[in-house]
Short mmCIF file of C-alpha atoms in Angstrom, two decimals:
data_model
loop_
_atom_site.label_atom_id
_atom_site.label_comp_id
_atom_site.label_asym_id
_atom_site.label_seq_id
_atom_site.Cartn_x
_atom_site.Cartn_y
_atom_site.Cartn_z
CA GLU A 1 43.04 -14.98 0.52
CA ILE A 2 45.08 -11.67 -1.68
CA VAL A 3 48.17 -10.41 -0.70
CA LEU A 4 49.25 -6.87 -1.07
CA THR A 5 52.18 -5.62 -1.62
CA GLN A 6 53.34 -1.95 -1.25
CA SER A 7 55.99 -0.41 -2.72
CA PRO A 8 58.62 1.70 -1.84
CA GLY A 9 58.55 0.71 2.16
CA THR A 10 60.07 4.17 2.63
CA LEU A 11 59.62 7.57 0.77
CA SER A 12 61.07 10.40 1.61
CA SER A 13 60.50 13.79 -0.25
CA SER A 14 60.52 17.38 -0.35
CA PRO A 15 56.91 19.88 0.57
CA GLY A 16 55.53 20.44 -2.66
CA ASP A 17 56.76 17.32 -4.49
CA SER A 18 54.66 15.22 -6.21
CA VAL A 19 54.94 10.99 -4.60
CA THR A 20 52.83 7.96 -6.05
CA LEU A 21 52.87 4.89 -3.46
CA SER A 22 52.35 1.46 -5.33
CA CYS A 23 50.28 -1.60 -4.64
CA ARG A 24 49.96 -4.93 -6.08
CA ALA A 25 47.69 -7.55 -5.88
CA SER A 26 48.38 -11.42 -5.80
CA HIS A 27 45.44 -11.79 -6.86
CA ASN A 28 42.58 -9.76 -9.42
CA VAL A 29 40.69 -7.70 -7.84
CA ALA A 30 37.35 -7.56 -8.35
CA ARG A 31 35.54 -4.69 -8.77
CA ASN A 32 38.51 -2.62 -7.92
CA PHE A 33 37.48 -3.07 -4.23
CA LEU A 34 40.43 -1.42 -3.21
CA ALA A 35 40.53 1.39 -0.43
CA TRP A 36 43.40 3.87 0.67
CA TYR A 37 44.21 4.76 4.40
CA GLN A 38 46.73 7.14 5.91
CA GLN A 39 47.69 6.35 9.51
CA LYS A 40 49.58 9.02 11.79
CA PRO A 41 51.80 8.22 14.33
CA GLY A 42 49.78 7.79 17.15
CA GLN A 43 46.52 7.67 15.74
CA ALA A 44 43.75 5.25 14.64
CA PRO A 45 43.97 4.90 10.70
CA LYS A 46 41.58 7.43 8.58
CA LEU A 47 40.21 6.15 5.13
CA LEU A 48 41.28 8.41 2.15
CA LEU A 49 39.85 6.39 -0.88
CA TYR A 50 37.39 3.63 -1.78
CA SER A 51 36.46 1.64 -4.89
CA THR A 52 39.74 2.49 -5.80
CA SER A 53 39.86 6.28 -6.77
CA THR A 54 36.60 8.08 -4.79
CA ARG A 55 37.79 10.15 -2.11
CA ALA A 56 36.31 9.55 1.29
CA THR A 57 34.55 12.49 2.81
CA GLY A 58 36.50 15.62 3.65
CA VAL A 59 39.69 14.24 2.03
CA PRO A 60 41.81 16.77 0.08
CA ALA A 61 41.87 16.61 -3.64
CA ARG A 62 45.65 16.14 -3.58
CA PHE A 63 45.12 12.70 -2.85
CA ARG A 64 43.88 10.65 -6.06
CA ALA A 65 44.35 7.14 -6.84
CA SER A 66 44.29 4.86 -10.03
CA GLY A 67 44.27 1.35 -11.01
CA SER A 68 42.92 -1.87 -11.98
CA GLY A 69 42.92 -5.73 -11.00
CA THR A 70 46.29 -6.32 -9.68
CA ASP A 71 47.89 -2.70 -9.93
CA PHE A 72 46.95 0.29 -7.75
CA SER A 73 48.72 3.47 -7.27
CA LEU A 74 47.80 6.33 -4.62
CA THR A 75 49.49 9.84 -5.57
CA ILE A 76 49.96 12.48 -3.36
CA ASP A 77 50.19 16.09 -4.94
CA GLY A 78 51.63 19.26 -3.43
CA LEU A 79 53.03 16.88 -0.27
CA GLU A 80 52.59 18.78 2.60
CA PRO A 81 54.32 18.27 5.98
CA GLU A 82 50.89 17.09 7.66
CA ASP A 83 51.09 14.22 4.80
CA LEU A 84 53.61 12.71 7.06
CA ALA A 85 52.04 9.22 8.00
CA ASP A 86 52.48 5.62 6.87
CA TYR A 87 49.82 4.97 3.75
CA TYR A 88 48.07 1.28 3.47
CA CYS A 89 46.27 -0.16 0.87
CA GLN A 90 43.42 -2.40 1.86
CA GLN A 91 41.35 -4.79 -0.63
CA TYR A 92 37.84 -5.71 0.49
CA ALA A 93 36.44 -7.65 -2.76
CA SER A 94 36.77 -10.89 -0.93
CA TYR A 95 37.17 -12.42 2.62
CA PRO A 96 39.67 -12.03 4.28
CA ALA A 97 39.79 -8.03 3.80
CA THR A 98 43.84 -7.96 3.31
CA PHE A 99 46.12 -4.83 4.11
CA GLY A 100 49.25 -4.09 2.27
CA GLN A 101 52.15 -3.72 4.59
CA GLY A 102 52.65 0.44 4.35
CA THR A 103 54.41 2.90 2.69
CA LYS A 104 56.08 5.48 5.29
CA VAL A 105 56.15 8.86 3.79
CA GLU A 106 58.56 11.12 5.14
CA ILE A 107 58.81 14.94 4.66
CA LYS A 108 62.30 16.25 4.34
CA GLU B 1 35.14 13.88 16.69
CA VAL B 2 34.93 9.98 17.71
CA PHE B 3 32.49 8.21 17.56
CA LEU B 4 33.64 5.10 18.70
CA VAL B 5 35.42 4.32 22.16
CA GLU B 6 36.79 0.77 23.21
CA SER B 7 37.31 -0.86 26.35
CA GLY B 8 38.65 -3.98 27.94
CA GLY B 9 42.14 -4.20 27.02
CA GLY B 10 45.11 -5.13 29.13
CA LEU B 11 47.73 -7.84 30.34
CA VAL B 12 46.40 -11.27 29.83
CA GLN B 13 48.58 -14.43 30.81
CA PRO B 14 48.53 -17.34 27.72
CA GLY B 15 45.68 -19.52 27.44
CA GLY B 16 43.85 -16.15 29.36
CA SER B 17 40.61 -14.56 28.20
CA LEU B 18 39.64 -10.68 27.78
CA ARG B 19 36.47 -9.19 26.64
CA LEU B 20 36.70 -6.03 24.83
CA SER B 21 33.92 -3.74 24.20
CA CYS B 22 32.88 -0.65 21.90
CA GLU B 23 30.67 1.78 22.81
CA ASP B 24 28.84 3.92 19.63
CA SER B 25 28.21 7.30 20.22
CA GLY B 26 26.96 7.97 16.73
CA PHE B 27 23.84 7.56 14.77
CA THR B 28 24.03 4.73 12.92
CA PHE B 29 25.06 1.42 15.05
CA ASP B 30 22.56 -0.84 13.97
CA ALA B 31 22.46 -0.04 10.31
CA THR B 32 25.99 -1.31 9.72
CA TRP B 33 28.25 -4.04 9.77
CA MET B 34 30.87 -3.81 12.54
CA SER B 35 34.79 -4.90 12.96
CA TRP B 36 37.77 -5.42 15.09
CA LEU B 37 40.45 -5.22 13.94
CA ARG B 38 44.35 -5.04 15.15
CA GLN B 39 47.75 -3.85 14.68
CA VAL B 40 50.78 -5.36 16.64
CA PRO B 41 52.31 -1.34 17.29
CA GLY B 42 54.92 -0.35 14.51
CA GLN B 43 53.51 -2.78 12.59
CA GLY B 44 50.58 -3.32 10.01
CA LEU B 45 47.20 -3.48 9.89
CA GLU B 46 45.15 -6.85 10.35
CA TRP B 47 41.09 -7.39 9.73
CA VAL B 48 40.30 -9.68 12.83
CA ALA B 49 35.96 -10.24 12.44
CA ASP B 50 32.97 -8.66 10.80
CA ILE B 51 29.53 -9.08 12.22
CA SER B 52 26.46 -7.97 10.03
CA PRO B 53 24.04 -5.26 11.30
CA ASP B 54 21.36 -8.12 12.56
CA GLY B 55 24.05 -9.80 14.48
CA ASN B 56 23.16 -13.06 12.91
CA THR B 57 25.78 -13.20 10.56
CA ALA B 58 30.10 -13.11 11.50
CA PHE B 59 33.37 -13.84 10.13
CA TYR B 60 36.32 -14.29 11.57
CA LEU B 61 40.22 -14.13 10.65
CA ASP B 62 41.48 -18.13 10.49
CA SER B 63 43.71 -17.95 13.37
CA VAL B 64 41.31 -16.53 15.76
CA ASP B 65 38.32 -18.88 14.78
CA GLY B 66 37.11 -20.54 17.24
CA ARG B 67 38.76 -18.68 20.25
CA PHE B 68 37.25 -15.22 19.20
CA THR B 69 33.16 -14.53 19.50
CA VAL B 70 32.12 -10.90 17.93
CA ALA B 71 28.97 -9.78 19.29
CA ARG B 72 26.47 -6.76 19.45
CA ASP B 73 23.58 -5.56 21.54
CA ASN B 74 22.11 -2.51 18.85
CA ALA B 75 19.73 -1.89 21.50
CA LYS B 76 22.84 -0.66 23.70
CA ARG B 77 25.04 0.49 20.96
CA SER B 78 27.82 -2.07 21.98
CA LEU B 79 30.02 -4.16 20.16
CA SER B 80 32.34 -6.90 21.75
CA LEU B 81 34.86 -9.21 20.88
CA GLN B 82 35.24 -12.11 23.88
CA MET B 83 38.21 -13.32 23.08
CA ASN B 84 39.64 -16.97 24.76
CA GLY B 85 42.66 -18.73 24.68
CA LEU B 86 44.65 -16.15 24.16
CA ARG B 87 48.42 -16.43 22.42
CA VAL B 88 51.61 -14.10 22.73
CA ASP B 89 50.65 -13.44 19.04
CA ASP B 90 47.43 -11.74 19.65
CA SER B 91 49.22 -8.79 21.30
CA ALA B 92 48.04 -6.14 19.46
CA ILE B 93 46.05 -2.68 19.88
CA TYR B 94 42.40 -3.55 19.08
CA TYR B 95 40.56 -1.28 16.71
CA CYS B 96 36.80 -1.31 16.39
CA ALA B 97 35.62 0.00 13.75
CA ARG B 98 32.27 1.04 11.41
CA GLY B 99 31.99 -1.07 7.86
CA LEU B 100 29.55 -0.71 5.13
CA ILE B 101 25.60 -0.74 5.30
CA VAL B 102 25.30 -3.87 2.75
CA VAL B 103 27.79 -6.22 2.22
CA ILE B 104 27.34 -8.23 -0.98
CA SER B 105 29.00 -11.74 -0.69
CA PRO B 106 31.93 -12.35 -1.46
CA MET B 107 32.82 -8.91 -0.94
CA SER B 108 34.06 -7.79 2.61
CA ASN B 109 34.02 -4.24 4.22
CA TYR B 110 36.19 -1.42 4.31
CA TRP B 111 36.14 1.08 7.01
CA GLU B 112 35.28 5.26 7.43
CA GLU B 113 35.12 5.15 11.29
CA TRP B 114 37.41 3.68 13.79
CA GLY B 115 38.05 4.09 17.30
CA ARG B 116 41.39 4.98 19.12
CA GLY B 117 42.05 1.62 20.26
CA THR B 118 42.75 -0.56 22.91
CA LEU B 119 45.72 -2.40 23.83
CA VAL B 120 45.91 -5.92 24.80
CA THR B 121 49.00 -7.51 25.66
CA VAL B 122 49.55 -11.33 26.30
CA SER B 123 52.45 -12.36 29.05
CA SER B 124 53.43 -14.40 31.21
#
C-alpha cells in the first residue's frame, strides 16, 4: 500500500497569495498517477487534477500541480476566498487507492 | 448538477447489516467503473470498493473484504453496497463515485463525479 503524507496540515494565507501544498508518497507512484481533490465544508470532494498535472473539466488555471516519483505538489496562484477548503492528494497507480490526510487551507 | 444519489444510510447496531444504494441519472453508468468511498466526518477519505462496468470484477478494502459486497444493475443504473457484520469503525459518510472507463492492472481509479453521500452510524 502506498502511504501519502501531506504537508502542512493547515495553511493560512491572504487573498491573492500563491500557496503550495505538498504530497509525499512512501513508494514511487507509477506513471505519476496522482490526483488532487478539493472538499469544501459540507460538500463532497471535487476532482481538481489527475495524472499529476492535468486539470479536470472546469477547474480554473490558478490550480496547477507538478511532481513525479514520490514528491508532488499543488499550487494555488492568486488565492481566492472561495478556495477555503480541505485538499487531498490520491494515488491510483495501484490498489488500494489511497489518500493523503489532507491540508486545510484557511483564508486570512 | 449531481447525477449520483445515495440512499440507505442510518443507525445500526454493531454486527448488523445495511444496504446502501446509488442511483445514477447520468448517461454513462454502464461504461464506467463505479466505486464506494467513505469519510468519517471531520476526517480523511478512504476508498472502500470498486466494481467493473460489467459487474464481473470487484475489489475491496482489506478491512471490509468478506463483509461488504458491491453490486450493480446496469439496466436500472444503480449501484449497491451490502454491508454485513458492521463495526463501530465502519461509521462514516459513504459516497458513491464514478470511476474510469478503462482500468488496466495494477492501476485503480480516480473519481470525477461524486454523490452527496449517505451517513452510516454503527452504535449500540
